[in-house]
JSON list of C-alpha atoms in Angstrom, two decimals:
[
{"chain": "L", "resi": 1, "resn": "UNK", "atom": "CA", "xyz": [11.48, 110.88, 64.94]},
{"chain": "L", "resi": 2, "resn": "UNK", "atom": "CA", "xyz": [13.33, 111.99, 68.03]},
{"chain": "L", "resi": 3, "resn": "UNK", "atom": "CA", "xyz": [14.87, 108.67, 68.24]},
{"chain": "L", "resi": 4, "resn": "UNK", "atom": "CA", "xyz": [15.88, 108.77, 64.45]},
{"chain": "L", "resi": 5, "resn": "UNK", "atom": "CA", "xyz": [17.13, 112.69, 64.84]},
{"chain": "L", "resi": 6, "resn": "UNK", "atom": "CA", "xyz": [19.11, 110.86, 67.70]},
{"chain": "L", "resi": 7, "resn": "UNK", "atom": "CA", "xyz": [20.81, 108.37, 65.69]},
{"chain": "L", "resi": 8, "resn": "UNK", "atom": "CA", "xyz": [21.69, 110.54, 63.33]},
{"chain": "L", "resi": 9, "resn": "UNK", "atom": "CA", "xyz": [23.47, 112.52, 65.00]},
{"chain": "L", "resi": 10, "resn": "UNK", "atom": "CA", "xyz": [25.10, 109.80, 66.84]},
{"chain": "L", "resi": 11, "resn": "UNK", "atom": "CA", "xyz": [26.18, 108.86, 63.61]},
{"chain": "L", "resi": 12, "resn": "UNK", "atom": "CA", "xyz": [27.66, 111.99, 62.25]},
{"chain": "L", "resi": 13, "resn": "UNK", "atom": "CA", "xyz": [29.44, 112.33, 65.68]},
{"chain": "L", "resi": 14, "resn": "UNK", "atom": "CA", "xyz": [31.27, 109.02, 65.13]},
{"chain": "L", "resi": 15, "resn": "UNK", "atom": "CA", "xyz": [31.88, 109.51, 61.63]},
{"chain": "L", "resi": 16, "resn": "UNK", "atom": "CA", "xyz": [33.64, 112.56, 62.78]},
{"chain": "L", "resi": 17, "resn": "UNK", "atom": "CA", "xyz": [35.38, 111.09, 65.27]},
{"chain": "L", "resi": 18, "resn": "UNK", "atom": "CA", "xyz": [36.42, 108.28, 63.14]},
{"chain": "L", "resi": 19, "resn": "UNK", "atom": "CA", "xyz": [37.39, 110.67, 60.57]},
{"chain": "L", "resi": 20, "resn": "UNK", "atom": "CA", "xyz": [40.14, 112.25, 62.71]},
{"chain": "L", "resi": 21, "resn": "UNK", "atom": "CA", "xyz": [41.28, 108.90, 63.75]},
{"chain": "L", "resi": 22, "resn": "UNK", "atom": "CA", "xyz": [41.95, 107.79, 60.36]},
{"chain": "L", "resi": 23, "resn": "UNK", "atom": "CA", "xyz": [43.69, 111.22, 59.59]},
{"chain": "L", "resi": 24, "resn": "UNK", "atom": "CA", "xyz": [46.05, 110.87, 62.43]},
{"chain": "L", "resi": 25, "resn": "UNK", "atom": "CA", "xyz": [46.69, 107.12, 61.88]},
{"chain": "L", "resi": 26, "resn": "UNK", "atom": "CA", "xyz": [47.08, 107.95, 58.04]},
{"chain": "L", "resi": 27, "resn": "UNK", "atom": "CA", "xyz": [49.71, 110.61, 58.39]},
{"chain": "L", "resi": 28, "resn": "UNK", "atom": "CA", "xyz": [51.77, 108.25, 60.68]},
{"chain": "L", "resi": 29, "resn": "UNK", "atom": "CA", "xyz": [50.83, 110.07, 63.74]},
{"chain": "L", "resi": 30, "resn": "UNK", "atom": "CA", "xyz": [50.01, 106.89, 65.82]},
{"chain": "L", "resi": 31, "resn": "UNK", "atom": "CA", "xyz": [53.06, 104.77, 63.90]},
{"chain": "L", "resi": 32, "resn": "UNK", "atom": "CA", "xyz": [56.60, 103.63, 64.57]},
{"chain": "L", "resi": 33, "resn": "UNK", "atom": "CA", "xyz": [59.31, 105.93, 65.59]},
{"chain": "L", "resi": 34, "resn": "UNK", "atom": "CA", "xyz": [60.41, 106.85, 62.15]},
{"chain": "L", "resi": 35, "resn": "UNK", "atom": "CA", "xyz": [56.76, 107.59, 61.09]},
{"chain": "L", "resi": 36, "resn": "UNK", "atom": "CA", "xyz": [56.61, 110.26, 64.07]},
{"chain": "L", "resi": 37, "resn": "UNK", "atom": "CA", "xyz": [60.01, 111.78, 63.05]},
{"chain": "L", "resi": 38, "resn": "UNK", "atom": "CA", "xyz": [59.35, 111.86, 59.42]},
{"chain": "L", "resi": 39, "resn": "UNK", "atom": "CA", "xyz": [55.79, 113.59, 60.05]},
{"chain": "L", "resi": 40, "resn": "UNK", "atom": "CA", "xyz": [57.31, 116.17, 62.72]},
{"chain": "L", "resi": 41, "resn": "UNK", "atom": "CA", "xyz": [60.04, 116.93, 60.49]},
{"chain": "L", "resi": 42, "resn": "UNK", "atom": "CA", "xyz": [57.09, 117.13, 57.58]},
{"chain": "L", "resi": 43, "resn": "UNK", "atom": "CA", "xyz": [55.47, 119.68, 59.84]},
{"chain": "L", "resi": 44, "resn": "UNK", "atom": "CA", "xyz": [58.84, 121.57, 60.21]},
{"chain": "L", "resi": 45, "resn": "UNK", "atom": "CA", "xyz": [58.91, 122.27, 56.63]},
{"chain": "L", "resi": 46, "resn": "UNK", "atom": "CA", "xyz": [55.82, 123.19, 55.89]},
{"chain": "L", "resi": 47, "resn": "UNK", "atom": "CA", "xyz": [55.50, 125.67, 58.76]},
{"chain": "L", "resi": 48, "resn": "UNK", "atom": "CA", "xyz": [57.17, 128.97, 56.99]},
{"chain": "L", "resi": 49, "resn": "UNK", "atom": "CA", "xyz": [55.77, 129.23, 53.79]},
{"chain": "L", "resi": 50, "resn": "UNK", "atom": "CA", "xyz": [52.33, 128.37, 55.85]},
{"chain": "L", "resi": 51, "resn": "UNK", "atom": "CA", "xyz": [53.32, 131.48, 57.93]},
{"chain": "L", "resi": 52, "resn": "UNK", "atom": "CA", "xyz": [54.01, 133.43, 54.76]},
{"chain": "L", "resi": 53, "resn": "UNK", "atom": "CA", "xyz": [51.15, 132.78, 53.14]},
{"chain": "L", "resi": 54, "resn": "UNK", "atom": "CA", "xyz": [48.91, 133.73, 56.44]},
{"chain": "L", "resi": 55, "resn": "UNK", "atom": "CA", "xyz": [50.70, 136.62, 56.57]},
{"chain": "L", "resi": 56, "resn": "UNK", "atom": "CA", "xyz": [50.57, 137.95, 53.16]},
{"chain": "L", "resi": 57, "resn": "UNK", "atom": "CA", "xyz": [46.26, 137.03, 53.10]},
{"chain": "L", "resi": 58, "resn": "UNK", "atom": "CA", "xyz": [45.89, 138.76, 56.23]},
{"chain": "L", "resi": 59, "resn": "UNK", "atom": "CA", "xyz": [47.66, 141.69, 54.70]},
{"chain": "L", "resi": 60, "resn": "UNK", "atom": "CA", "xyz": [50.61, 142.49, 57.62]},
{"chain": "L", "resi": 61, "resn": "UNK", "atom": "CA", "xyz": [54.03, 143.75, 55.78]},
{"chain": "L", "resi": 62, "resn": "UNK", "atom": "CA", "xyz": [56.36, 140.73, 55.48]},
{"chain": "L", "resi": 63, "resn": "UNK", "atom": "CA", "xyz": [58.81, 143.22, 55.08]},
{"chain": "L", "resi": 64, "resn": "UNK", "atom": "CA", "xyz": [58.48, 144.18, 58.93]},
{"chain": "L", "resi": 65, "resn": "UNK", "atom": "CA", "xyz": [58.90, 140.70, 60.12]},
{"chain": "L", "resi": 66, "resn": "UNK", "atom": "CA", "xyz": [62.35, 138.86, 60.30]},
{"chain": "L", "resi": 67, "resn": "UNK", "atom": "CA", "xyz": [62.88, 136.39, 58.35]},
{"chain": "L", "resi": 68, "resn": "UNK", "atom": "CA", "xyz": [61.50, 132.87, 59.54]},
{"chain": "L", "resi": 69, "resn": "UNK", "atom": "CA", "xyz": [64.63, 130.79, 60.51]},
{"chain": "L", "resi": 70, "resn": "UNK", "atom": "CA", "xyz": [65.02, 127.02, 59.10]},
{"chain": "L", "resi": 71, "resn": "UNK", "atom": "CA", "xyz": [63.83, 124.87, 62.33]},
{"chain": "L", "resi": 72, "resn": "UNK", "atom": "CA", "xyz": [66.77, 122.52, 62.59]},
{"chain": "L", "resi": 73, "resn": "UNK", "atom": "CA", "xyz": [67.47, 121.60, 65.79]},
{"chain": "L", "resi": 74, "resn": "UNK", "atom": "CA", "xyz": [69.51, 118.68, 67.30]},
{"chain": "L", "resi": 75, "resn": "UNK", "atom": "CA", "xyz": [68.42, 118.20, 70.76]},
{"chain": "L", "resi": 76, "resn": "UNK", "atom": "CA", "xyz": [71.01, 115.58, 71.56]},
{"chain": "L", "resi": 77, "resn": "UNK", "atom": "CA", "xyz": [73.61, 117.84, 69.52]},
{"chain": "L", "resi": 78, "resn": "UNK", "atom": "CA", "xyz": [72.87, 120.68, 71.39]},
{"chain": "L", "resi": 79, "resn": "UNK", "atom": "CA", "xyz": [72.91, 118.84, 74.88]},
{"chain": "L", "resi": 80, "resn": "UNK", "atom": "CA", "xyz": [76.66, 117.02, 74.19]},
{"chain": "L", "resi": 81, "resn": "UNK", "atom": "CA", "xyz": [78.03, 120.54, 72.82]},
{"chain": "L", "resi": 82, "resn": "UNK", "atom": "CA", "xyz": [76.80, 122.11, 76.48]},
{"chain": "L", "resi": 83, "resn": "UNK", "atom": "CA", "xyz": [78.41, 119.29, 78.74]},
{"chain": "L", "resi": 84, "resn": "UNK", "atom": "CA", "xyz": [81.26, 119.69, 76.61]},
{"chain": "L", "resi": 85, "resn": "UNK", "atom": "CA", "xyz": [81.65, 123.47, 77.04]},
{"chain": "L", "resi": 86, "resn": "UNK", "atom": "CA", "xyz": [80.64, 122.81, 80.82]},
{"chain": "L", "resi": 87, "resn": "UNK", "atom": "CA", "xyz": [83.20, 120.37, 81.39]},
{"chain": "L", "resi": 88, "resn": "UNK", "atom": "CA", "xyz": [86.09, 122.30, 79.55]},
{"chain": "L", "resi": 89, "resn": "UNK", "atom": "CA", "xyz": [85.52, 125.29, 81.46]},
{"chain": "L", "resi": 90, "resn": "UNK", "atom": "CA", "xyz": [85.51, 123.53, 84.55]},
{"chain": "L", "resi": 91, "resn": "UNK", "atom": "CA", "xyz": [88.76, 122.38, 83.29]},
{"chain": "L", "resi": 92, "resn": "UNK", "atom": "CA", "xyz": [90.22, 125.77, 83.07]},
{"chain": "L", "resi": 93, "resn": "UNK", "atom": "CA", "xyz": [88.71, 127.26, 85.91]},
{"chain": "L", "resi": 94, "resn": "UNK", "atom": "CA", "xyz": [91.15, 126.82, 88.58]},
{"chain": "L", "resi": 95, "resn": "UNK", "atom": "CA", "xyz": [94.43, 128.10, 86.34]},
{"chain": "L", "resi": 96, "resn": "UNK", "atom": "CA", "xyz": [91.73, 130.81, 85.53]},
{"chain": "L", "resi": 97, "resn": "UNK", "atom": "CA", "xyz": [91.11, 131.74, 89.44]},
{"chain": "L", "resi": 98, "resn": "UNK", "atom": "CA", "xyz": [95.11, 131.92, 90.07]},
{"chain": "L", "resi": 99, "resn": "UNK", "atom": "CA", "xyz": [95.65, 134.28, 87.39]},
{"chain": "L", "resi": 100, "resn": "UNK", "atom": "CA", "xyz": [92.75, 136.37, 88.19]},
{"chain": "L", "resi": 101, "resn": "UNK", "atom": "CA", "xyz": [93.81, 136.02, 92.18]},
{"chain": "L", "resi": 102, "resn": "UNK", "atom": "CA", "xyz": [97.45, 137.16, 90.99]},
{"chain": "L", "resi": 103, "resn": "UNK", "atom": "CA", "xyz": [96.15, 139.81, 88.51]},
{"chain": "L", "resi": 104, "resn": "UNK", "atom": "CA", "xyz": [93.64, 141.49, 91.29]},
{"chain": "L", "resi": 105, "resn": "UNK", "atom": "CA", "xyz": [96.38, 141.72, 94.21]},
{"chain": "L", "resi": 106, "resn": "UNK", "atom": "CA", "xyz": [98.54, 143.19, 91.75]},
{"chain": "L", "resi": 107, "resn": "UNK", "atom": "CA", "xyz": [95.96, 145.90, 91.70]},
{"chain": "L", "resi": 108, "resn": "UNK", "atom": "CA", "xyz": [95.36, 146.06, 94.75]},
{"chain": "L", "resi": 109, "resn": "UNK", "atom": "CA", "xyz": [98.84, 146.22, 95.38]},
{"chain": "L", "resi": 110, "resn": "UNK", "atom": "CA", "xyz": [99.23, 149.46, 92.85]},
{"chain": "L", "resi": 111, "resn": "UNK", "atom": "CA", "xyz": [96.45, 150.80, 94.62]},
{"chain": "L", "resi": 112, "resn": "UNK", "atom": "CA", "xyz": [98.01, 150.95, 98.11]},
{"chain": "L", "resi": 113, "resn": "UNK", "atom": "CA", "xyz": [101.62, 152.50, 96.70]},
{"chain": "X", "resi": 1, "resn": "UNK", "atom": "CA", "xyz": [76.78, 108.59, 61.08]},
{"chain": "X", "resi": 2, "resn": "UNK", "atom": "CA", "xyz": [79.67, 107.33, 63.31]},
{"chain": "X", "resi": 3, "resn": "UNK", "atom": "CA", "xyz": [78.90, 104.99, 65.72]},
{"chain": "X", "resi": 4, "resn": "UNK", "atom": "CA", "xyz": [78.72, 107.13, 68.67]},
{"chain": "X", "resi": 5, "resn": "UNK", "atom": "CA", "xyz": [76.50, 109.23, 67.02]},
{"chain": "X", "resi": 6, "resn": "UNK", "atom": "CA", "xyz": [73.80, 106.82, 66.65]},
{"chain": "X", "resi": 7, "resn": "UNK", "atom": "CA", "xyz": [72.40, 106.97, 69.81]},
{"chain": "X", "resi": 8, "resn": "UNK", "atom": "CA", "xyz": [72.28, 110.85, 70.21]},
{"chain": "X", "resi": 9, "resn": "UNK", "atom": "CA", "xyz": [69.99, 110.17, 66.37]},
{"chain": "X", "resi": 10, "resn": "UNK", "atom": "CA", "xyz": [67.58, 108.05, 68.26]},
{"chain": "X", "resi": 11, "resn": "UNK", "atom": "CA", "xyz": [67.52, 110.13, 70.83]},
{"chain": "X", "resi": 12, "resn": "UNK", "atom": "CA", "xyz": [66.51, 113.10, 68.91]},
{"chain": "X", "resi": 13, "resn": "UNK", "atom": "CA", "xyz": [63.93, 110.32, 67.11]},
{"chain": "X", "resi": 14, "resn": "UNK", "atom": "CA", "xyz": [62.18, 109.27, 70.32]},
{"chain": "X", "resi": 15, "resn": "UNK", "atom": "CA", "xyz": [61.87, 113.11, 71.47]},
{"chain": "X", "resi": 16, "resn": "UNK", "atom": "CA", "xyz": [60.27, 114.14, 68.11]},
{"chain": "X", "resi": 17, "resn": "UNK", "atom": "CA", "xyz": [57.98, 111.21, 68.46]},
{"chain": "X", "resi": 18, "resn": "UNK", "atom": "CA", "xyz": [57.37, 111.89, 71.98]},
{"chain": "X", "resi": 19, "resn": "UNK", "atom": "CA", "xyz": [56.26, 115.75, 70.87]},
{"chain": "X", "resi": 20, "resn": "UNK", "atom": "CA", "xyz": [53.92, 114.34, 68.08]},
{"chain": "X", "resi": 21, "resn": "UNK", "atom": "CA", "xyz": [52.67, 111.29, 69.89]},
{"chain": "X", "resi": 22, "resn": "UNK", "atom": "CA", "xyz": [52.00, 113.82, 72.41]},
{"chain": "X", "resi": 23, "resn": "UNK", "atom": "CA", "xyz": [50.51, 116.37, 70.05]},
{"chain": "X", "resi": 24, "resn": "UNK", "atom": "CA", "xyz": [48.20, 113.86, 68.62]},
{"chain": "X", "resi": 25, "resn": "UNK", "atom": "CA", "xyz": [46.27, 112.30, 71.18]},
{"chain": "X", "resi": 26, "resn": "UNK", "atom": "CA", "xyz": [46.03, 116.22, 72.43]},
{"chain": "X", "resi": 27, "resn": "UNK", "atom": "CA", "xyz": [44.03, 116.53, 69.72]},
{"chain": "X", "resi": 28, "resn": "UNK", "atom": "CA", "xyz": [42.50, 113.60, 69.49]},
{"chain": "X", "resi": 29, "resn": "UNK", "atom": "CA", "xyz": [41.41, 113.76, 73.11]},
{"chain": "X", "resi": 30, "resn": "UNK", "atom": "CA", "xyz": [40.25, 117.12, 72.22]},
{"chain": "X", "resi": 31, "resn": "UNK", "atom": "CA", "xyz": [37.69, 115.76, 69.35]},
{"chain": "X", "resi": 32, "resn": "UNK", "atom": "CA", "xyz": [36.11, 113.46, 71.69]},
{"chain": "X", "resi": 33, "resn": "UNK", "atom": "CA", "xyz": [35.86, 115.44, 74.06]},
{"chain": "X", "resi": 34, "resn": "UNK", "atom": "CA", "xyz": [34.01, 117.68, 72.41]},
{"chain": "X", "resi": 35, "resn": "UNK", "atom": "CA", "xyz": [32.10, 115.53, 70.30]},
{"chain": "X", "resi": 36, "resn": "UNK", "atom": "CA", "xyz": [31.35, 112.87, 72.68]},
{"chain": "X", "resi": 37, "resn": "UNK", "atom": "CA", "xyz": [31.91, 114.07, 76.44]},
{"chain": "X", "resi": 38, "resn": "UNK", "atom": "CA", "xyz": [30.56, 117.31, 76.81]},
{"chain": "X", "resi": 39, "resn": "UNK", "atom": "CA", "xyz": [33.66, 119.16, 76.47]},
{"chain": "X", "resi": 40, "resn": "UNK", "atom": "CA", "xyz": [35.12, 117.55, 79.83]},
{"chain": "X", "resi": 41, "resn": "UNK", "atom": "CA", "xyz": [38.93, 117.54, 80.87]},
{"chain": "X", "resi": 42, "resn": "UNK", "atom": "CA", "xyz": [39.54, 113.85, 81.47]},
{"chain": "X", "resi": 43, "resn": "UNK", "atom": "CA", "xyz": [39.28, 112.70, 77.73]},
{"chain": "X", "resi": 44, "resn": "UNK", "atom": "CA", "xyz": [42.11, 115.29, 76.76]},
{"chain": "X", "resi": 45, "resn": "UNK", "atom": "CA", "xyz": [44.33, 113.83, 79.52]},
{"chain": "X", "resi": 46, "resn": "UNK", "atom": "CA", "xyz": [43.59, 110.25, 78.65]},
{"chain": "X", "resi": 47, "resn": "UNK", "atom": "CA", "xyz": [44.74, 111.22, 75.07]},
{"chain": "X", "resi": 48, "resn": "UNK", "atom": "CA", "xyz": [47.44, 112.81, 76.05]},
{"chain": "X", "resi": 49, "resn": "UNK", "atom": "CA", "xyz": [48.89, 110.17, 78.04]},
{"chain": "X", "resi": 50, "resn": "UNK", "atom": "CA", "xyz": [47.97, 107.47, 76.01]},
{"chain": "X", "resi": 51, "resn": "UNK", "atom": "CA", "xyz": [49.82, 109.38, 73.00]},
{"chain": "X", "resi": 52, "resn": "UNK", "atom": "CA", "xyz": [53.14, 109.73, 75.59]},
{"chain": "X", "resi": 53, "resn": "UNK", "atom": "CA", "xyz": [52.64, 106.10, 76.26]},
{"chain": "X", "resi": 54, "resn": "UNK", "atom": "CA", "xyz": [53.10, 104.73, 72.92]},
{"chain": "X", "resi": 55, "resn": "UNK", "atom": "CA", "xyz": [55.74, 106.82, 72.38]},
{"chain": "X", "resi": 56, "resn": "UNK", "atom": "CA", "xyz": [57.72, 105.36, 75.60]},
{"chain": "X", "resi": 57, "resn": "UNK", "atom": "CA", "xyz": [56.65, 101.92, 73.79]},
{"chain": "X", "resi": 58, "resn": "UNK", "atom": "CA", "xyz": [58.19, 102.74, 70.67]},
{"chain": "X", "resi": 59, "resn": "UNK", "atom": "CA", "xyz": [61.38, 104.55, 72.10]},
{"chain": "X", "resi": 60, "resn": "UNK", "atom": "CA", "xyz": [62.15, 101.34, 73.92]},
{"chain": "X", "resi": 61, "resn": "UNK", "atom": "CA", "xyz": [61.70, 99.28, 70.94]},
{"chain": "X", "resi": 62, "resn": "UNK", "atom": "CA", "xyz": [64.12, 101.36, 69.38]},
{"chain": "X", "resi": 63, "resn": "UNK", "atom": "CA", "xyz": [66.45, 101.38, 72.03]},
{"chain": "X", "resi": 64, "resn": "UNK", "atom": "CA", "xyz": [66.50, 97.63, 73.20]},
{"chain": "X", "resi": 65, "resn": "UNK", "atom": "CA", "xyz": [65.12, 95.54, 69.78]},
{"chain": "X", "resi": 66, "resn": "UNK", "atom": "CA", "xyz": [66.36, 97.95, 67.28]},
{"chain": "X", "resi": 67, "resn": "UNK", "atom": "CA", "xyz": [66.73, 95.27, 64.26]},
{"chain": "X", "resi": 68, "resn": "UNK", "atom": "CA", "xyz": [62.90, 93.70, 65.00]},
{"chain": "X", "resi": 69, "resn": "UNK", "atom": "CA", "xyz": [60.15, 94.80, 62.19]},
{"chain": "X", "resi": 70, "resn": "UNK", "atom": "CA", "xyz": [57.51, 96.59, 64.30]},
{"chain": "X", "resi": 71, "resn": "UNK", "atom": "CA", "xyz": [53.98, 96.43, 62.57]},
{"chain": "X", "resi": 72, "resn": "UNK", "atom": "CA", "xyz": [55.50, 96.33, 59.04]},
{"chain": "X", "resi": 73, "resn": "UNK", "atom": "CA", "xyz": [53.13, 94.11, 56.21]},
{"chain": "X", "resi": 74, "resn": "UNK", "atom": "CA", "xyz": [56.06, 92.43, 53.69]},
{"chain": "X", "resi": 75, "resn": "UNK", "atom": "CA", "xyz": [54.39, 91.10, 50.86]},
{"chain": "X", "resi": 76, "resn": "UNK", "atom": "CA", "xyz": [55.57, 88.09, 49.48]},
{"chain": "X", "resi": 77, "resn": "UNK", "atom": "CA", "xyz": [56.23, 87.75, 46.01]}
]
């Protein structure tokens, strides 16, 4: 019997580890490129009203929290609009350091008078 | 999409893969460990890099065979 009892539960333990194979593998988790995208941008969506809905059954005040913002984010997007805004004022920043150079000894220049 | 736009898309693809390949053999890794390996760390790490490993697998399919059917079934009429 201890040997059954034994099997048993080596059998529940692999059906539960099977099961959450299968569940990963059958929501594309373990799939092609796409699959991964599609599922994390499945995720993205159903994050807020999963939120709301935890937040309304455990009874906080909606009402006191901000409104949950739309996760839409552009990594590559975000990284081309920084080099660009890095670059550009790189680009300005020696005209910029002449007129602030002329600008301060023109102070300073009022200053001593 | 213009053209120089498509690789900034797969881009963004392989790093959303790479965060749910990631994610997923996390948790995966988790569940054995737990069921199988009396909650020990080395499961959860195995999982975690074989999840980042098939998503370095699929990013360079993307990147360097991008018109080759990976793992698709057609069925033939």
């Amino acid at each position: 019997t201890v040997a059954a009892f034994g099997s048993f539960r080596f059998v529940i333990k692999g059906g539960l580890a099977g099961a959450a194979v299968y569940v990963a593998y059958d929501q594309g988790l373990l799939g092609s490129g796409t699959q991964g995208a599609e599922a994390l941008r499945k995720a993205q969506e159903a994050l807020p009203p999963a939120i709301q809905e935890w937040t309304s059954y455990i009874g906080w005040e909606v009402r006191t929290l901000p409104p949950i913002p739309k996760i839409d984010f552009s990594p590559s997007d975000s990284w081309n609009k920084g080099v660009q805004t890095v670059i550009s004022a790189l680009s300005v920043a020696p005209t910029r350091a002449c007129e602030y150079t002329v600008e301060g000894w023109k102070y300073v220049k009022d200053l001593v008078k | 999409m213009a053209s120089e736009g498509e690789v900034g898309g797969k881009r963004d693809q392989c790093l959303a893969d790479s965060a749910i390949k990631l994610g997923a053999g996390f948790g995966l890794g988790i569940v054995f460990s737990v069921i199988f390996f009396k909650r020990k760390t080395w499961p959860i790490t195995f999982g975690s890099g074989m999840g980042l490993g098939m998503a370095y697998s699929n990013c360079q399919h993307d990147f360097q065979s991008p018109y080759l059917l990976q793992g698709k079934s057609v069925k033939v009429a």
